[in-house]
XYZ file of C-alpha atoms in Angstrom:
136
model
C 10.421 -6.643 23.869
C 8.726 -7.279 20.439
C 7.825 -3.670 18.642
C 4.073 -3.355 17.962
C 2.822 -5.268 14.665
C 1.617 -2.896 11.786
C -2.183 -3.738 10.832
C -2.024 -4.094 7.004
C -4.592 -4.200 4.199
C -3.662 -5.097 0.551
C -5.752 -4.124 -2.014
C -4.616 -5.698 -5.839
C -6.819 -7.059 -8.498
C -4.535 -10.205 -9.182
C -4.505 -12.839 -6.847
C -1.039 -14.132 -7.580
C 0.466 -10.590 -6.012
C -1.609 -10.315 -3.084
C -0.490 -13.510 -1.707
C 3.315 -12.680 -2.513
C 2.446 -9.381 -0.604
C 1.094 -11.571 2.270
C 3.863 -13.676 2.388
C 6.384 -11.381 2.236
C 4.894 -9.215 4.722
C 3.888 -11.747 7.306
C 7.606 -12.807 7.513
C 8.926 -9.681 7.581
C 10.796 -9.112 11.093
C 11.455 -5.436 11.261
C 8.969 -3.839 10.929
C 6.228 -6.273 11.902
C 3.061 -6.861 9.878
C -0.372 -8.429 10.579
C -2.116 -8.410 7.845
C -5.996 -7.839 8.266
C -7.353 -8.350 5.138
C -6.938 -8.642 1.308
C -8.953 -7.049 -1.512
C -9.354 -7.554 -5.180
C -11.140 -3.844 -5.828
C -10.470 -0.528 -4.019
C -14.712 -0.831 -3.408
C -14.382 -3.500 -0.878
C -11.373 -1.588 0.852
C -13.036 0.949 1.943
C -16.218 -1.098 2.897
C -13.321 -2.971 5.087
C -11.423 0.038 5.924
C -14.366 1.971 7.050
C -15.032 -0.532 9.995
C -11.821 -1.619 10.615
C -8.838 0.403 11.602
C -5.561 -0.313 9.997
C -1.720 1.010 10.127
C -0.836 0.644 6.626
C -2.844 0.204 3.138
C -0.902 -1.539 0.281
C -2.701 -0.648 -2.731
C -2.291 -0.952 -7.121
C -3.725 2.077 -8.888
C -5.497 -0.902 -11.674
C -8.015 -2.119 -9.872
C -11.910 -2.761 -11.335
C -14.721 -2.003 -9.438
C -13.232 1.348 -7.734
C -9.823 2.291 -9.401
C -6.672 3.532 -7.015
C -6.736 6.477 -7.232
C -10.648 7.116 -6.483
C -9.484 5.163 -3.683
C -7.174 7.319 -2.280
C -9.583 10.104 -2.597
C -11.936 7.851 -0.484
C -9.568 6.621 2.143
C -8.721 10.587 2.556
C -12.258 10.909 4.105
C -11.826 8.888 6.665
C -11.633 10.117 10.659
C -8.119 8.688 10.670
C -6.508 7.646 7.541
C -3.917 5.175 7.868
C -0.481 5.821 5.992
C -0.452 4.463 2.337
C 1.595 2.694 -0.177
C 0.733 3.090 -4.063
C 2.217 -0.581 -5.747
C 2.010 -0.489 -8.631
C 3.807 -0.718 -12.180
C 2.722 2.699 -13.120
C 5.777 4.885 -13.524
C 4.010 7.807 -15.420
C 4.568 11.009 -13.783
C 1.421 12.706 -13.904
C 0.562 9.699 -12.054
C 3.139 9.681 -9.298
C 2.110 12.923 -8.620
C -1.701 12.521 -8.486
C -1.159 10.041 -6.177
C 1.490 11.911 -3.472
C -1.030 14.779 -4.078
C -3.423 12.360 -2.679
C -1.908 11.760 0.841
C 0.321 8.378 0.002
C 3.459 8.179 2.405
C 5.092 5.910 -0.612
C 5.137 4.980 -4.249
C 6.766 1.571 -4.903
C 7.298 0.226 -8.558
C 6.030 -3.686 -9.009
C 9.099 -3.986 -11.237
C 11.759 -3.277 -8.126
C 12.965 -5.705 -5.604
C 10.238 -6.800 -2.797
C 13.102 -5.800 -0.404
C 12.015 -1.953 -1.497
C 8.458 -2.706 0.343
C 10.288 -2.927 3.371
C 12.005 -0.293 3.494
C 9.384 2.113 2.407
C 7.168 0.809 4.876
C 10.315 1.484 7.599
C 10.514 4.924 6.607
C 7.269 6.060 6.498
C 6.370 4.762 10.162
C 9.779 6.905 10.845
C 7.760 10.259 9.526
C 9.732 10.010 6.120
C 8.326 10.018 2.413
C 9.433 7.354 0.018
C 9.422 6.531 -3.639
C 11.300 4.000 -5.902
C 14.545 4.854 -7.126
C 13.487 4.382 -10.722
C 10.930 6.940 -10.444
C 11.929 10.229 -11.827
């Protein structure tokens, strides 16, 4: 019996990573991913967001219009907020922590093997935190 599929939204100013995002996650087998929309700004997320109910948000922290971590501030709001992945090349501590301190499940680093999206997203849809190795 195939697992349920995990509703994803992406949210990254540059084009180029959003569709590598897509790709990657539509052919992921375990776990499965839909993806239900992509954003270039963290504005049009939440107008998205706020009518449409996702498992997962995939998000940068450099975005114009309405920055990360505003975002995550935002997405907090909502009646059910889904879990949430910072990706992002950001390795700064004060950072990392402003974001965890902001609800996110996971903090992946641009610079480390796709193959780490995976597993975060594995582990935090198993009740588990997760960060990149590299962070410190």
């Amino acid at each position: 019996m195939k697992s349920k599929q995990i509703k994803v939204a992406i949210a990254d100013d540059h084009p180029i990573v959003r569709l590598g995002l897509r790709v990657f996650l539509d052919n992921l087998q375990s776990p499965a991913c839909s993806i239900k929309g992509e954003f270039s700004n963290g504005a049009d997320l939440m107008d998205f967001v706020s009518k449409q109910e996702v498992d997962l948000i995939v998000l940068d922290l450099n975005m114009p219009k309405m920055d990360g971590i505003t975002t995550l501030g935002k997405i907090n709001e909502l009646s059910k907020p889904p879990k949430l992945i910072v990706y992002s090349v950001y390795h700064d501590n004060k950072i990392v922590k402003a974001a965890f301190n902001l609800g996110i499940d996971a903090y992946i680093l641009k610079q480390r093997p796709i193959e780490e999206l995976a597993e975060g997203i594995e582990q935090i849809f198993s009740g588990k935190m997760h960060s990149s190795k590299r962070l410190g």
